[in-house]
Coordinates of C-alpha atoms and ligand atoms in Angstrom, one line a residue:
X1 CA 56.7 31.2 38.8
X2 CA 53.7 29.8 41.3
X3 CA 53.9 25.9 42.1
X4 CA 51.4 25.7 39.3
X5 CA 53.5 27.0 36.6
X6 CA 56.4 25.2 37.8
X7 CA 54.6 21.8 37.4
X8 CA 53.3 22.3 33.6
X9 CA 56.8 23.7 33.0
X10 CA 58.2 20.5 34.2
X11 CA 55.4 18.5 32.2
X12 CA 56.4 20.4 29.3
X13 CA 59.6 19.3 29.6
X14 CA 59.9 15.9 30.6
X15 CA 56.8 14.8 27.9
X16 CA 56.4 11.8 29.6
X17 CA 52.2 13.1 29.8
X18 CA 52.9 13.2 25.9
X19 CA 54.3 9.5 25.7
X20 CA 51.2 8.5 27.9
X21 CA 49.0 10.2 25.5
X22 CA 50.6 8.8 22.7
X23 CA 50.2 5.1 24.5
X24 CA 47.1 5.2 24.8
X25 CA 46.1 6.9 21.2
X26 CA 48.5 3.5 19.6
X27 CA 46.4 1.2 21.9
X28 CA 43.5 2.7 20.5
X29 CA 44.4 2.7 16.9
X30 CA 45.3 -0.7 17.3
X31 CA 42.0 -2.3 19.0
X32 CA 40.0 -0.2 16.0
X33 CA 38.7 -3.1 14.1
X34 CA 38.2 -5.4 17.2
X35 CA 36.7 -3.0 19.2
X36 CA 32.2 -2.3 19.5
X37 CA 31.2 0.0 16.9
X38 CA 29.0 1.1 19.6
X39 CA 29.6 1.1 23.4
X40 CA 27.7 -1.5 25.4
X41 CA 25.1 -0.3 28.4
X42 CA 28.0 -1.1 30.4
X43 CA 30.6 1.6 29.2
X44 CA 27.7 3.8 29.1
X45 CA 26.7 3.7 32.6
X46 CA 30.4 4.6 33.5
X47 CA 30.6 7.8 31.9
X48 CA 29.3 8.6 35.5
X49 CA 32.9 8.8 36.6
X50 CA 32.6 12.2 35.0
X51 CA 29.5 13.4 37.0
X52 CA 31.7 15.3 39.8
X53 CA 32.1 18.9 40.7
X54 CA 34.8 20.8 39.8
X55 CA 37.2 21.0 42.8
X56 CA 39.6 23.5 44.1
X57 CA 42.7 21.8 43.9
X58 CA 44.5 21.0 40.4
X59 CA 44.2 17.0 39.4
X60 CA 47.1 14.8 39.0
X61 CA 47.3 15.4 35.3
X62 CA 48.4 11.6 34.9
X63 CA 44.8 10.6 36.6
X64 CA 43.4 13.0 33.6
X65 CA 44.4 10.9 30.5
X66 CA 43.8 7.8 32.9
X67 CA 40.2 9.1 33.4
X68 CA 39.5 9.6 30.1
X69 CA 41.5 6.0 28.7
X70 CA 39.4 4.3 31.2
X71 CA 36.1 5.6 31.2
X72 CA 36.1 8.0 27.9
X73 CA 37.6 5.5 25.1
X74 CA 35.3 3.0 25.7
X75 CA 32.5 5.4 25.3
X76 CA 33.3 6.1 21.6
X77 CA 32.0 5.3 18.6
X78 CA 34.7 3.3 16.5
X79 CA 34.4 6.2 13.5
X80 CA 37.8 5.4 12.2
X81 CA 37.0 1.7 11.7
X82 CA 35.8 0.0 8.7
X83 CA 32.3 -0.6 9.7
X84 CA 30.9 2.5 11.6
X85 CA 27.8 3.3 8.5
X86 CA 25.7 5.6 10.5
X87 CA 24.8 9.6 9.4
X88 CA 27.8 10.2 6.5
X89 CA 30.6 10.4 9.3
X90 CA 33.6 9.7 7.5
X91 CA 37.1 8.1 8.9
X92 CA 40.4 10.1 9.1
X93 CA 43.0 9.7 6.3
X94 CA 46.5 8.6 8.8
X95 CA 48.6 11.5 7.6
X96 CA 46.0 13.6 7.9
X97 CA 45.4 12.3 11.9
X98 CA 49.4 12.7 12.1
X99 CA 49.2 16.1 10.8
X100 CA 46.7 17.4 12.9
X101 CA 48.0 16.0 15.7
X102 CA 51.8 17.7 14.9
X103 CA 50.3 21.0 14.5
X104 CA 48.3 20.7 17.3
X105 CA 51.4 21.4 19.2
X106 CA 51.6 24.5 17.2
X107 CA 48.2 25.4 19.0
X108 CA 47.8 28.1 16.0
X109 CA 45.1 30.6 15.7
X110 CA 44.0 30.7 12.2
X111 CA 41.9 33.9 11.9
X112 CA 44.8 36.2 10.7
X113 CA 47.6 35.8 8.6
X114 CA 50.1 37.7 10.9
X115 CA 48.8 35.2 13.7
X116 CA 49.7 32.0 11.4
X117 CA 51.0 32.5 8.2
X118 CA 51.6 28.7 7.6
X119 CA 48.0 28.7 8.1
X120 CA 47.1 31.6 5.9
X121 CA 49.5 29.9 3.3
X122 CA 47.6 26.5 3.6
X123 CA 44.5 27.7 3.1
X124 CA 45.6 29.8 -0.5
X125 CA 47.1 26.4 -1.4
X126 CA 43.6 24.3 -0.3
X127 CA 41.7 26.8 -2.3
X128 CA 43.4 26.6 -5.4
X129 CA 43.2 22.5 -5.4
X130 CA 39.6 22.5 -4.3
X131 CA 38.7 24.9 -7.3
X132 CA 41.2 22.1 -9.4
X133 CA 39.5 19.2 -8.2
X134 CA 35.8 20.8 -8.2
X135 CA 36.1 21.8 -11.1
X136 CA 35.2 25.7 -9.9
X137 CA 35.4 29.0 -11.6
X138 CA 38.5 31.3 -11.2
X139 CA 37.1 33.6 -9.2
X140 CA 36.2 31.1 -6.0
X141 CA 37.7 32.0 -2.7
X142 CA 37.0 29.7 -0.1
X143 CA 36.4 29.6 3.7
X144 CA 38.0 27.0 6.0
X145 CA 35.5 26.9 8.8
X146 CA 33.6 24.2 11.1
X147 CA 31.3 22.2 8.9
X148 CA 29.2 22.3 6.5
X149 CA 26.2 24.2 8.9
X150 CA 28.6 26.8 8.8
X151 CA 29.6 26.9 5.4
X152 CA 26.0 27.0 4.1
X153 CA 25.4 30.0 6.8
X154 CA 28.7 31.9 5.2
X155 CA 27.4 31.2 1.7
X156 CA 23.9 32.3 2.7
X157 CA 25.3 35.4 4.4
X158 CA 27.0 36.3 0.9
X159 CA 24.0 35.4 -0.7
X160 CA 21.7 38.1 0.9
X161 CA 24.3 40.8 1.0
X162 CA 24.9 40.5 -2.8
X163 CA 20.9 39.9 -4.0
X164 CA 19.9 42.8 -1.9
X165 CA 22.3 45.4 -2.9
X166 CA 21.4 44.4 -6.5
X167 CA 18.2 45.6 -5.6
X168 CA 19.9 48.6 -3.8
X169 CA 20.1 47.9 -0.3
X170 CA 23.0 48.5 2.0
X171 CA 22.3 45.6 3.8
X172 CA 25.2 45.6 6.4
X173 CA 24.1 49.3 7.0
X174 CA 20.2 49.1 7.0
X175 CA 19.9 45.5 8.0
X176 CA 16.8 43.4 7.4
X177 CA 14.6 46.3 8.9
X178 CA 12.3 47.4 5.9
X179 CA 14.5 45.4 3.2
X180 CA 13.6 44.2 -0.2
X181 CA 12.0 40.3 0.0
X182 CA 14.1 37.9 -1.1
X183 CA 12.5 34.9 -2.2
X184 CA 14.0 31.7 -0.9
X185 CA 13.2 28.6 -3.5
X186 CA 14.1 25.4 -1.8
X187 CA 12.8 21.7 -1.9
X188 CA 11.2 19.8 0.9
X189 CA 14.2 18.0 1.2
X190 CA 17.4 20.2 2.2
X191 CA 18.9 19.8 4.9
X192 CA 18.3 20.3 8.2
X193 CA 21.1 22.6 8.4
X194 CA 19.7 25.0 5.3
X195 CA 17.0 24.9 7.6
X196 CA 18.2 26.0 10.6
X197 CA 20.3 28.4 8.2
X198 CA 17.3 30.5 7.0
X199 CA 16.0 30.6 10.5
X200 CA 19.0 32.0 11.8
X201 CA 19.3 34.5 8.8
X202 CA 16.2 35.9 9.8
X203 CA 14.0 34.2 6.8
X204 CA 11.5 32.4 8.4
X205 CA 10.3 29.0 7.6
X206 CA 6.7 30.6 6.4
X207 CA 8.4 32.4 4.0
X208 CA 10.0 30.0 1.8
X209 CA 8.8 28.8 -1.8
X210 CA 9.0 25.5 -0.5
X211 CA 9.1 23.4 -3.6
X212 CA 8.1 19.3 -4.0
X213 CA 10.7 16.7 -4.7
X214 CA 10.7 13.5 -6.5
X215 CA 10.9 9.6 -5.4
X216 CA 14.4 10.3 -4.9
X217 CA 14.8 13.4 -3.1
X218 CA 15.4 15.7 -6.1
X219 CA 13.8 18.7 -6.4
X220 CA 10.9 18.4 -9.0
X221 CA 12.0 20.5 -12.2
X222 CA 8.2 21.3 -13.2
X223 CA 7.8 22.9 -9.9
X224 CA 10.6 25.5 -10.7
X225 CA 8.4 29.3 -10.8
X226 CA 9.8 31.8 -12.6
X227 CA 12.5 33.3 -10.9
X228 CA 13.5 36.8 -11.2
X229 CA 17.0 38.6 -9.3
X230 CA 15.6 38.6 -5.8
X231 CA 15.7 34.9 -6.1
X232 CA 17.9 32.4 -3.9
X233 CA 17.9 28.8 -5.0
X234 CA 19.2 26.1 -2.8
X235 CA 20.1 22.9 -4.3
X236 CA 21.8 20.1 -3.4
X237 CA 24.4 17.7 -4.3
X238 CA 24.1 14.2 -2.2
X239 CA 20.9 13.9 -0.2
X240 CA 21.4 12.6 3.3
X241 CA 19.2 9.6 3.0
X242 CA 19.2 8.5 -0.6
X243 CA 22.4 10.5 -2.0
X244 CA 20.3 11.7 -4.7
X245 CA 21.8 15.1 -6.4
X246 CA 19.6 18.0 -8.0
X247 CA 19.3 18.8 -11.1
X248 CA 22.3 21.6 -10.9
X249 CA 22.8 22.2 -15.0
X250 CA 19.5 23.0 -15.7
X251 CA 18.5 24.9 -12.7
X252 CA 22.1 27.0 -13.1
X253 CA 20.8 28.1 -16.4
X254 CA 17.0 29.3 -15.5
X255 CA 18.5 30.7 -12.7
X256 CA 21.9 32.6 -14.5
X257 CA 18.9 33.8 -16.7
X258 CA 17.1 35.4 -14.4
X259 CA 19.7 36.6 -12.1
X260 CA 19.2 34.6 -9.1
X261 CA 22.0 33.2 -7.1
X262 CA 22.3 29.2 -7.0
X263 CA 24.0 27.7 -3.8
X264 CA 24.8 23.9 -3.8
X265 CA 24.8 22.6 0.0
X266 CA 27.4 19.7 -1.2
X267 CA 28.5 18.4 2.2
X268 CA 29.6 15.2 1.2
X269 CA 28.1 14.6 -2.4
X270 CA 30.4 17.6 -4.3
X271 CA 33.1 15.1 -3.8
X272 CA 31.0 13.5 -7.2
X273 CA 32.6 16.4 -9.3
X274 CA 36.5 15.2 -7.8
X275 CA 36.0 11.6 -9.5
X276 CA 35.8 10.8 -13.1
X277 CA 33.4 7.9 -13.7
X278 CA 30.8 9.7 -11.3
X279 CA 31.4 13.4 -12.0
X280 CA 28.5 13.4 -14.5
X281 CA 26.0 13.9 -11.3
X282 CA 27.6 17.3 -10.7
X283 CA 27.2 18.8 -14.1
X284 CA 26.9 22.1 -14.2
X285 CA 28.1 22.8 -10.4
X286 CA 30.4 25.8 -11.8
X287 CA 27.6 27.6 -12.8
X288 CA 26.5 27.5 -9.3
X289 CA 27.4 30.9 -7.2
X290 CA 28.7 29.2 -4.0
X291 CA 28.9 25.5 -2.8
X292 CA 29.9 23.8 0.9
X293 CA 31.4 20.8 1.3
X294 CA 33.1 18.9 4.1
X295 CA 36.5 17.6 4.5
X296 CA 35.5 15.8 7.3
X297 CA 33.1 13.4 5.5
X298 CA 34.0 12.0 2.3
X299 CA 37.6 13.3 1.8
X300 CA 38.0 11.6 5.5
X301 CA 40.0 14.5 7.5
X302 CA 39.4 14.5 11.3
X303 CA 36.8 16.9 12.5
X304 CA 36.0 19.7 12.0
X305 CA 36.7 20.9 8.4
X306 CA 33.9 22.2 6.3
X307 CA 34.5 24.5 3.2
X308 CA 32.7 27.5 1.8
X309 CA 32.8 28.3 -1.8
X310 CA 32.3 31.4 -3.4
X311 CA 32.3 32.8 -6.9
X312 CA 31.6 36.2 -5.8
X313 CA 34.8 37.5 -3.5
X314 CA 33.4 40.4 -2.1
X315 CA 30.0 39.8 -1.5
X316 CA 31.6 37.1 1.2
X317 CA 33.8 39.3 2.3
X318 CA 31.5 42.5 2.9
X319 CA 28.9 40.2 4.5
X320 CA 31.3 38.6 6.5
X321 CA 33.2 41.6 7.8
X322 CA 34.7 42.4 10.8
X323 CA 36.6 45.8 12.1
X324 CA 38.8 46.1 14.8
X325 CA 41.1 48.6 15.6
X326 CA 43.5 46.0 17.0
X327 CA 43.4 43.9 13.8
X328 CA 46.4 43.8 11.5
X329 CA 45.4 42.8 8.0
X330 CA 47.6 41.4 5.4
X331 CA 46.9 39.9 1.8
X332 CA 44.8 37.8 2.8
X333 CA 43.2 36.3 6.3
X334 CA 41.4 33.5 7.1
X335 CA 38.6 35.1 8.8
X336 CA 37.5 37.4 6.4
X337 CA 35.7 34.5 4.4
X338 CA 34.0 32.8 6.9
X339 CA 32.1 33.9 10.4
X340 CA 34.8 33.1 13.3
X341 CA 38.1 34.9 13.9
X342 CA 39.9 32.8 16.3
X343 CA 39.2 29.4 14.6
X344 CA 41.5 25.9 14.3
X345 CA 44.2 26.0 11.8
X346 CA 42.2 23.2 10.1
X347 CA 43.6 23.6 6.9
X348 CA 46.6 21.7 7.8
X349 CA 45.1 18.3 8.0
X350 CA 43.1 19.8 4.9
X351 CA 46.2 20.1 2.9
X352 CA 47.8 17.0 3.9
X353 CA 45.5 15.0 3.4
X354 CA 44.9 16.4 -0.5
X355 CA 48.7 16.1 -0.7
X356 CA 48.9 12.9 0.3
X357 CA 46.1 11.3 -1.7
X358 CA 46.3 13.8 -4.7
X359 CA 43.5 13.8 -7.1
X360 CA 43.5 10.3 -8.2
X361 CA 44.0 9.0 -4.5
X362 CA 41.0 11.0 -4.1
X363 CA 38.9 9.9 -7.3
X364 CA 39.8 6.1 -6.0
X365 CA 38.6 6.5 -2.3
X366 CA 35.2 8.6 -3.9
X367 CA 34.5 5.4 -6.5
X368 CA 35.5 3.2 -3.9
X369 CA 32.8 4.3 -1.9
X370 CA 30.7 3.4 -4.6
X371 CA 31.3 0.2 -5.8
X372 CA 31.2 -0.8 -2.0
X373 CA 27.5 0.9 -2.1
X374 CA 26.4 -1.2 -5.1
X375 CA 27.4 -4.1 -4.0
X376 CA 25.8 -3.8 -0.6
X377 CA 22.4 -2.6 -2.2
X378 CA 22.5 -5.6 -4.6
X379 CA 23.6 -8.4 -1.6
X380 CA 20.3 -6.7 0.3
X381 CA 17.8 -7.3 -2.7
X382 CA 18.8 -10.5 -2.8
X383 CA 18.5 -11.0 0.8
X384 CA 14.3 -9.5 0.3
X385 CA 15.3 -6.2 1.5
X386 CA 13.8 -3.6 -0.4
X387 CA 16.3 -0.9 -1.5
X388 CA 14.5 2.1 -1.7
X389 CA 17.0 4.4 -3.8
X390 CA 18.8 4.8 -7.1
X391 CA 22.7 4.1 -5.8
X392 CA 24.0 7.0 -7.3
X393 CA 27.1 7.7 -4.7
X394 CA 27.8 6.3 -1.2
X395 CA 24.2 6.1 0.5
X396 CA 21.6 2.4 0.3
X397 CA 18.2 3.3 1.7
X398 CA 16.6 -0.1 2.3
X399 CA 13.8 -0.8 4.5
X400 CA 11.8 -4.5 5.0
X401 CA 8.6 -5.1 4.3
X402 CA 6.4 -4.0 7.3
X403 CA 7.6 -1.1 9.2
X404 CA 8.1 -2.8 12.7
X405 CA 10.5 -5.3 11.2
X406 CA 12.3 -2.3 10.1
X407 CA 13.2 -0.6 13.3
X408 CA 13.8 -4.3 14.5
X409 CA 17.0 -4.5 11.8
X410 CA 18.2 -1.0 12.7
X411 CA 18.0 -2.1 16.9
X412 CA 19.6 -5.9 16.2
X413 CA 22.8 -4.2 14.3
X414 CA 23.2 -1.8 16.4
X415 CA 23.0 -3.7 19.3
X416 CA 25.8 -6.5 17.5
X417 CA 28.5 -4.0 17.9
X418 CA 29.9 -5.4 14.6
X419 CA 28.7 -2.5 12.8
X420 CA 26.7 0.7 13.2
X421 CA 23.8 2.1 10.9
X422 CA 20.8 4.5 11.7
X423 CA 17.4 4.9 11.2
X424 CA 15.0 7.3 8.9
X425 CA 12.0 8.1 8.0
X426 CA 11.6 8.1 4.1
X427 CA 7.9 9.1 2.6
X428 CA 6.6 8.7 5.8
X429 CA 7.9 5.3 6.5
X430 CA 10.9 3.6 8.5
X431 CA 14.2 3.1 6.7
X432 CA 17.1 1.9 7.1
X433 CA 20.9 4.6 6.3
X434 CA 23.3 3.2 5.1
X435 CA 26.4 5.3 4.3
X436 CA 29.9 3.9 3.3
X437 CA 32.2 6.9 3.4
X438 CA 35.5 5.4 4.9
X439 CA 38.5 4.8 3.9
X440 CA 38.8 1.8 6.2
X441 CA 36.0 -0.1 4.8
X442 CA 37.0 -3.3 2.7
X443 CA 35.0 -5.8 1.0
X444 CA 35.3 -8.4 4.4
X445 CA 33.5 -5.2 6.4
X446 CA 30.6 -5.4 3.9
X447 CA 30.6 -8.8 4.0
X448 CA 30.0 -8.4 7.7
X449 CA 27.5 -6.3 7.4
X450 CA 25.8 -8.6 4.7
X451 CA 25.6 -11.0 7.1
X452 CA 24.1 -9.0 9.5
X453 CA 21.2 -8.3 7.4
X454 CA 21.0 -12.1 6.9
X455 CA 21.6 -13.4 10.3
X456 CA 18.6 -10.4 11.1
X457 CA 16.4 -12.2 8.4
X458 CA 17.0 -15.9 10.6
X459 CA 15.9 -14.5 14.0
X460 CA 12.7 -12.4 12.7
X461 CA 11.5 -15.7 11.0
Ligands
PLP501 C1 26.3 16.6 7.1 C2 25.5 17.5 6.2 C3 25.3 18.9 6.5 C4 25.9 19.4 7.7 O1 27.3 19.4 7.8 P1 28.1 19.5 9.1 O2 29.5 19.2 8.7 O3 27.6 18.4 10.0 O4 27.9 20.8 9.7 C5 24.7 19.6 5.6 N1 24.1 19.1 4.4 C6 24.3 17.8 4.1 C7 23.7 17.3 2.8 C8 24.9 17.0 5.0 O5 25.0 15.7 4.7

């Protein structure tokens, strides 16, 4: 063994780097709910410590945890608190941050079963409870992979294969060169990540049927042309700004007619269809042909866990394949439903977090998130904010009335470090994001953030 060796051997053995780590994580967990949503300027201009080339000799690994306690904690966003509202970020579950952090010492790589087969088992069992709790048709596989982005690409990927070889083309044979259109009908408002989807897929943004959306996001129904079998439809369940959801029933039933393929991008909103009182907003979603959703947002896993869905097995499969004479295959492996092979064996934090909440722990924190966002949105009216959405699930768009005064708001909470919300543009205007999609959040964190918006109202006067 070189001197190297010897040392991490030692390190291994001793764990006293582990009991540092595990310090520092308690201090950390502990300081959540006191400490800046947001870094000040001064935390900020620290992260120069980092700026530093990389030097020949190996680092005290002590001084490593120390660099990053010192200068990198401070520099994070306090996403596990109760009042981080920006994007739709979610906080992590504790069992689920325990489990992840246990089986990180596994260090296992989930593509294959014969690599992990606790992980190949854990993701059979998170498939069956997603299709339980989603409500899903039998034949749904799923793919455990990074995020949504990457579950809409996997689903996509499916999605040309199986249209295309409908129309009789051997698409991972022939490729896109000379290959049957495929008409892509989406609504101005997908996501970004559909977007950058298509372009990846080869689609082009001139290509689309780009279809208009109502006040809320939704695509418009009129607009719907008639689709035939070389049709993809992307809906959505939970828009980023408003969480508005499509109609899914009716468009599943022109489409099903006409033998298109429906896929929901549902990266937070499908969690609708796992709660009773708010399930209604997801009707239809089996008829859908695939769906992705994140763990990472409303079910409140740690990053990364996003999930494809699939109702057709092998058009995922074949789209997605890989060959390697190396490979050993067994029932089934991880990576033959989604686009890595050597990925995270994130389906442990997956399962224990479903486990631990099961589906009424899971249909509380979902309608939790709800009644928190209806009672902000209603505080805010009263306060002359104008909210600019029907609160459906866990987003308030509100914006003031003149546009400057609405960038104002967004700048004065962010900089109070009490809480943390961003900035969009709806319709062309300023607006103000507000998503509540942690666990952590309690009626006092609301109330904090009420009185944000009021103390903002005192100084703009
Ligand atoms: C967050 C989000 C995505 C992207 O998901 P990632 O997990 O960030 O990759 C896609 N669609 C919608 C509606 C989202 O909210």
């Amino acid at each position: 063994m070189n001197k190297l060796q010897q040392e991490m051997k030692l390190q291994l053995q001793s764990k006293e780097l582990f009991e540092r780590a595990r310090i520092n994580a308690f201090k950390y967990m502990d300081n959540i709910e006191d400490m800046r949503v947001f870094p000040d300027q001064k935390s900020l201009d620290k992260l120069e410590h980092f700026d530093e080339p990389l030097q020949a000799k190996s680092a005290d690994p002590f001084k490593v945890l120390q660099s990053l306690q010192h200068f990198g904690s401070p520099a994070t966003t306090a996403q596990t608190g109760g009042r981080y509202f920006g994007f739709v970020d979610g906080g992590a579950v504790p069992v689920s941050l325990a489990a992840k952090w246990m089986s990180d010492v596994w260090d296992q790589c989930g593509g294959l079963y014969v690599i992990s087969p606790i992980n190949g088992k854990l993701e059979m069992v998170c498939e069956a409870w997603l299709k339980q709790v989603l409500g899903l048709p039998d034949s749904t596989v799923a793919g455990f992979v990074s995020g949504t982005s990457m579950a809409n690409l996997s689903a996509l990927c499916a999605a040309r294969y199986h249209l295309l070889k409908k129309l009789d083309w051997d698409l991972n044979a022939n490729g896109m060169y000379g290959a049957p259109p495929i008409r892509i009908l989406a609504h101005e408002q997908v996501h970004a990540s559909v977007k950058k989807t298509l372009a990846i897929l080869g689609f082009g943004s001139q290509n689309i049927e780009w279809l208009p959306s109502d006040d809320q996001g939704r695509l418009e129904l009129d607009s719907l042309p008639k689709m035939d079998n070389s049709c993809l439809v992307l809906l959505q369940a939970g828009n980023a700004n408003t969480g508005a959801f499509d109609n899914i029933d009716w468009v599943c039933d022109q489409a099903n007619a006409a033998g298109a393929w429906v896929h929901v991008d549902g990266a937070f909103g499908l969690w609708a269809a796992a709660c009773k009182e708010l399930r209604h907003l997801t009707k239809g979603l089996d008829k859908a042909d695939s769906w992705a959703v994140d763990g990472h947002k409303t079910l409140n896993t740690p990053y990364d866990s996003g999930i494809v869905l699939c109702k057709h097995p092998d058009s995922l499969i074949t789209a997605l394949q890989a060959n390697g004479e190396y490979i050993i295959y067994s029932d089934r492996d991880p990576m033959l439903y989604g686009p890595e092979m050597s990925k995270r064996s994130r389906a442990i934090e997956l399962w224990a977090t479903m486990k631990y909440l099961g589906t009424q722990g899971i249909d509380d924190m979902v309608m939790g998130f709800h009644k928190h966002a209806l009672r902000l949105a209603s505080n805010l009216e009263q306060l002359g904010y104008r909210v600019l959405n029907d609160v459906v699930f866990n987003q308030v768009l509100i914006d003031c009335d003149d546009p400057d005064k609405t960038e104002a708001a967004v700048a004065y909470i962010q900089a109070s470090g009490k809480a943390w919300l961003g900035g969009t543009t709806w319709k062309g205007y300023p607006a103000i994001r507000i998503s509540i999609c942690s666990w952590m959040t309690t009626d006092e964190d609301i109330d904090i953030l009420i009185d944000l918006f009021a103390d903002f109202k005192k100084v703009e006067a």
